[in-house]
Short mmCIF file of C-alpha atoms and ligand atoms in Angstrom, two decimals:
data_model
loop_
_atom_site.label_atom_id
_atom_site.label_comp_id
_atom_site.label_asym_id
_atom_site.label_seq_id
_atom_site.Cartn_x
_atom_site.Cartn_y
_atom_site.Cartn_z
CA UNK A 1 0.51 -3.37 -0.38
CA UNK A 2 -2.62 -1.90 -1.87
CA UNK A 3 -2.93 1.79 -2.64
CA UNK A 4 -5.92 3.90 -3.64
CA UNK A 5 -5.20 6.78 -6.01
CA UNK A 6 -7.84 9.52 -6.05
CA UNK A 7 -7.25 12.01 -8.83
CA UNK A 8 -9.63 13.52 -11.36
CA UNK A 9 -6.96 14.59 -13.84
CA UNK A 10 -6.90 11.47 -15.98
CA UNK A 11 -3.33 11.91 -17.21
CA UNK A 12 -1.94 12.34 -13.72
CA UNK A 13 -4.09 9.50 -12.38
CA UNK A 14 -2.68 7.24 -15.08
CA UNK A 15 0.89 8.30 -14.35
CA UNK A 16 0.40 7.67 -10.63
CA UNK A 17 -1.16 4.25 -11.22
CA UNK A 18 1.68 3.27 -13.52
CA UNK A 19 4.46 4.50 -11.22
CA UNK A 20 2.91 2.81 -8.18
CA UNK A 21 2.33 -0.39 -10.14
CA UNK A 22 5.99 -0.42 -11.16
CA UNK A 23 6.91 -0.05 -7.49
CA UNK A 24 5.05 -3.28 -6.73
CA UNK A 25 1.81 -1.85 -5.30
CA UNK A 26 -1.63 -3.11 -6.22
CA UNK A 27 -3.40 0.08 -7.34
CA UNK A 28 -7.06 1.10 -7.47
CA UNK A 29 -8.06 4.44 -8.97
CA UNK A 30 -11.03 6.73 -8.26
CA UNK A 31 -11.73 9.84 -10.34
CA UNK A 32 -14.26 11.56 -8.09
CA UNK A 33 -14.93 12.03 -4.39
CA UNK A 34 -18.04 9.86 -4.18
CA UNK A 35 -16.32 6.78 -5.64
CA UNK A 36 -13.24 7.48 -3.51
CA UNK A 37 -15.28 7.67 -0.33
CA UNK A 38 -17.09 4.43 -1.15
CA UNK A 39 -13.90 2.53 -1.97
CA UNK A 40 -11.93 3.77 1.05
CA UNK A 41 -14.84 3.15 3.40
CA UNK A 42 -15.03 -0.59 2.74
CA UNK A 43 -13.52 -2.16 5.84
CA UNK A 44 -13.44 -5.59 4.24
CA UNK A 45 -11.00 -4.24 1.65
CA UNK A 46 -8.69 -1.87 3.48
CA UNK A 47 -6.04 0.09 1.65
CA UNK A 48 -2.50 0.34 3.00
CA UNK A 49 -2.31 3.96 1.86
CA UNK A 50 -4.22 6.56 -0.13
CA UNK A 51 -3.02 9.33 -2.44
CA UNK A 52 -5.84 11.88 -2.32
CA UNK A 53 -6.20 14.94 -4.51
CA UNK A 54 -8.22 17.61 -2.70
CA UNK A 55 -9.88 19.26 -5.70
CA UNK A 56 -12.34 16.59 -6.83
CA UNK A 57 -15.74 16.53 -8.56
CA UNK A 58 -18.90 15.38 -6.71
CA UNK A 59 -17.32 15.46 -3.24
CA UNK A 60 -14.13 17.37 -2.40
CA UNK A 61 -11.13 15.54 -1.02
CA UNK A 62 -11.30 17.19 2.37
CA UNK A 63 -14.86 15.99 2.92
CA UNK A 64 -13.89 12.48 1.81
CA UNK A 65 -11.00 12.46 4.29
CA UNK A 66 -13.15 13.75 7.16
CA UNK A 67 -15.81 11.11 6.48
CA UNK A 68 -13.22 8.32 6.47
CA UNK A 69 -11.68 9.47 9.73
CA UNK A 70 -15.10 9.94 11.36
CA UNK A 71 -15.90 6.34 10.39
CA UNK A 72 -12.65 5.13 11.94
CA UNK A 73 -10.74 4.48 8.71
CA UNK A 74 -7.15 5.03 9.80
CA UNK A 75 -5.10 4.23 6.71
CA UNK A 76 -2.24 6.63 5.89
CA UNK A 77 -3.40 9.40 3.55
CA UNK A 78 -1.13 11.62 1.49
CA UNK A 79 -2.98 14.64 0.11
CA UNK A 80 -2.17 16.48 -3.10
CA UNK A 81 -2.68 20.22 -2.76
CA UNK A 82 -2.69 23.14 -5.17
CA UNK A 83 0.38 25.32 -5.36
CA UNK A 84 0.47 28.44 -3.20
CA UNK A 85 -2.38 27.28 -1.04
CA UNK A 86 -0.85 26.86 2.41
CA UNK A 87 -4.31 27.04 3.92
CA UNK A 88 -5.28 23.79 2.19
CA UNK A 89 -2.31 21.99 3.74
CA UNK A 90 -3.21 23.09 7.25
CA UNK A 91 -6.87 22.16 6.82
CA UNK A 92 -5.89 18.84 5.27
CA UNK A 93 -3.56 17.87 8.09
CA UNK A 94 -6.13 18.93 10.66
CA UNK A 95 -8.70 16.76 8.85
CA UNK A 96 -6.48 13.71 9.31
CA UNK A 97 -3.98 13.71 6.43
CA UNK A 98 -0.62 12.17 7.30
CA UNK A 99 1.44 14.02 4.72
CA UNK A 100 1.00 16.32 1.74
CA UNK A 101 2.62 17.13 -1.57
CA UNK A 102 2.12 20.29 -3.57
CA UNK A 103 1.37 20.01 -7.27
CA UNK A 104 3.36 19.74 -9.44
CA UNK A 105 5.52 17.17 -7.68
CA UNK A 106 8.27 14.73 -8.57
CA UNK A 107 7.05 11.14 -8.74
CA UNK A 108 10.18 10.01 -6.87
CA UNK A 109 9.26 12.21 -3.94
CA UNK A 110 5.70 10.92 -3.85
CA UNK A 111 6.96 7.32 -3.87
CA UNK A 112 9.43 8.03 -1.06
CA UNK A 113 6.79 9.74 1.09
CA UNK A 114 4.35 6.91 0.52
CA UNK A 115 6.94 4.30 1.52
CA UNK A 116 7.63 6.28 4.69
CA UNK A 117 3.91 6.49 5.53
CA UNK A 118 3.35 2.75 5.05
CA UNK A 119 6.50 1.99 7.03
CA UNK A 120 5.47 4.19 9.94
CA UNK A 121 1.94 2.77 9.92
CA UNK A 122 3.54 -0.66 10.44
CA UNK A 123 5.82 0.67 13.17
CA UNK A 124 8.99 0.26 11.10
CA UNK A 125 11.71 2.89 11.35
CA UNK A 126 13.78 1.83 8.36
CA UNK A 127 13.18 1.35 4.63
CA UNK A 128 14.85 -2.05 4.94
CA UNK A 129 12.84 -4.76 6.65
CA UNK A 130 14.75 -7.67 8.15
CA UNK A 131 13.61 -11.13 9.14
CA UNK A 132 16.51 -13.42 10.01
CA UNK A 133 18.67 -13.75 6.87
CA UNK A 134 15.96 -12.13 4.70
CA UNK A 135 16.14 -8.43 3.86
CA UNK A 136 13.42 -6.62 1.95
CA UNK A 137 14.34 -3.19 0.61
CA UNK A 138 11.11 -1.24 0.18
CA UNK A 139 12.93 1.51 -1.76
CA UNK A 140 13.93 -0.76 -4.61
CA UNK A 141 11.43 -3.63 -4.21
CA UNK A 142 14.41 -5.93 -3.72
CA UNK A 143 14.84 -9.03 -1.59
CA UNK A 144 18.05 -10.70 -0.49
CA UNK A 145 18.77 -13.82 1.56
CA UNK A 146 22.16 -13.70 3.30
CA UNK A 147 23.06 -10.85 0.97
CA UNK A 148 22.21 -12.83 -2.19
CA UNK A 149 19.54 -11.34 -4.44
CA UNK A 150 16.35 -13.39 -4.79
CA UNK A 151 14.18 -12.95 -7.86
CA UNK A 152 10.48 -12.67 -7.06
CA UNK A 153 7.49 -12.03 -9.30
CA UNK A 154 5.47 -8.92 -8.43
CA UNK A 155 2.79 -10.98 -6.64
CA UNK A 156 5.34 -13.00 -4.69
CA UNK A 157 6.96 -9.72 -3.68
CA UNK A 158 3.62 -8.26 -2.54
CA UNK A 159 2.88 -11.30 -0.40
CA UNK A 160 6.31 -11.21 1.24
CA UNK A 161 6.17 -7.43 1.63
CA UNK A 162 2.85 -7.67 3.47
CA UNK A 163 4.03 -10.53 5.69
CA UNK A 164 7.25 -8.67 6.55
CA UNK A 165 5.32 -5.52 7.44
CA UNK A 166 3.26 -7.74 9.77
CA UNK A 167 6.03 -9.99 11.04
CA UNK A 168 4.98 -12.45 13.76
CA UNK A 169 1.26 -11.83 13.17
CA UNK A 170 -1.12 -14.33 11.65
CA UNK A 171 -2.28 -13.04 8.27
CA UNK A 172 -5.28 -14.75 6.74
CA UNK A 173 -5.53 -15.67 3.08
CA UNK A 174 -8.40 -13.26 2.57
CA UNK A 175 -6.39 -10.38 4.06
CA UNK A 176 -3.47 -11.23 1.77
CA UNK A 177 -5.81 -11.25 -1.23
CA UNK A 178 -7.16 -7.82 -0.29
CA UNK A 179 -3.66 -6.38 -0.09
CA UNK A 180 -2.03 -7.92 -3.14
CA UNK A 181 -4.75 -7.48 -5.76
CA UNK A 182 -6.39 -4.36 -7.11
CA UNK A 183 -10.18 -4.42 -6.85
CA UNK A 184 -10.91 -5.15 -10.50
CA UNK A 185 -8.54 -8.12 -10.60
CA UNK A 186 -9.76 -11.68 -10.83
CA UNK A 187 -9.09 -12.74 -7.25
CA UNK A 188 -8.63 -16.43 -6.93
CA UNK A 189 -7.93 -17.30 -3.30
CA UNK A 190 -6.06 -20.46 -4.34
CA UNK A 191 -3.37 -18.31 -5.92
CA UNK A 192 -2.23 -17.18 -2.46
CA UNK A 193 -1.26 -20.78 -1.69
CA UNK A 194 0.67 -20.90 -4.94
CA UNK A 195 2.56 -17.69 -4.10
CA UNK A 196 3.34 -18.98 -0.60
CA UNK A 197 4.59 -22.30 -1.98
CA UNK A 198 6.86 -20.48 -4.44
CA UNK A 199 8.14 -18.12 -1.73
CA UNK A 200 8.95 -21.09 0.50
CA UNK A 201 11.13 -22.54 -2.25
CA UNK A 202 13.01 -19.27 -2.61
CA UNK A 203 13.37 -18.43 1.10
CA UNK A 204 15.02 -20.26 4.02
CA UNK A 205 12.95 -23.21 5.34
CA UNK A 206 10.60 -22.59 8.26
CA UNK A 207 10.28 -18.87 7.64
CA UNK A 208 6.62 -18.91 6.61
CA UNK A 209 4.43 -20.97 8.94
CA UNK A 210 0.93 -22.14 8.09
CA UNK A 211 -1.52 -21.62 10.94
CA UNK A 212 -4.15 -24.22 10.18
CA UNK A 213 -7.46 -22.66 9.27
CA UNK A 214 -6.19 -19.18 10.07
CA UNK A 215 -3.51 -18.18 7.63
CA UNK A 216 0.20 -17.60 7.51
CA UNK A 217 2.78 -16.20 9.84
CA UNK A 218 6.29 -15.00 9.18
CA UNK A 219 8.57 -16.29 11.91
CA UNK A 220 11.53 -14.06 12.54
CA UNK A 221 14.39 -15.52 14.55
CA UNK A 222 15.17 -12.93 17.20
CA1 CA B 1 -8.15 17.87 -9.03
#
């Protein structure tokens, strides 16, 4: 899953990027509203969620959010609002925010809210995603097969996480690349094949199908 962090306080932006990275997200960071708007508006590189501070230089967060929504960008957005400003929360939610947190906040709470937003956007009610014998626990970035823990690298986890959030759907290589790498990463499309090959060795046979010329599909036994 790929997350955009928009925060002009450099220390907080760094803390957010680090915490989200440790949770297994690919993270891009913007420090002002103009960059944020540009990055979130690129439909070829959609984000799975955005953490958006409202008080931003160049273009305020509320304007950024309104512009995205007006352009049809529907990714989940969690806004960060100033303390004691209930008005900002109301305006933010009316402008299309899916959730909010008041500064200062606990990182654990932000991570939990973000997981819930991404889960709901994918139509999943639980923090644990199941596909046959495979269970992926989004709270602890953990995967088990028949109850046995499976060790995955962070990129393998991101690939499986995205496929499990889109179970039964064909996911193209380019879509996987967009969702597992941050923007400034060296994106080699061949690496997706490598991650899939490694996942296949670690997971039950037949779980990940290759749709020739189209991409991959996670097949969940009903
Ligand atoms: Ca700010």
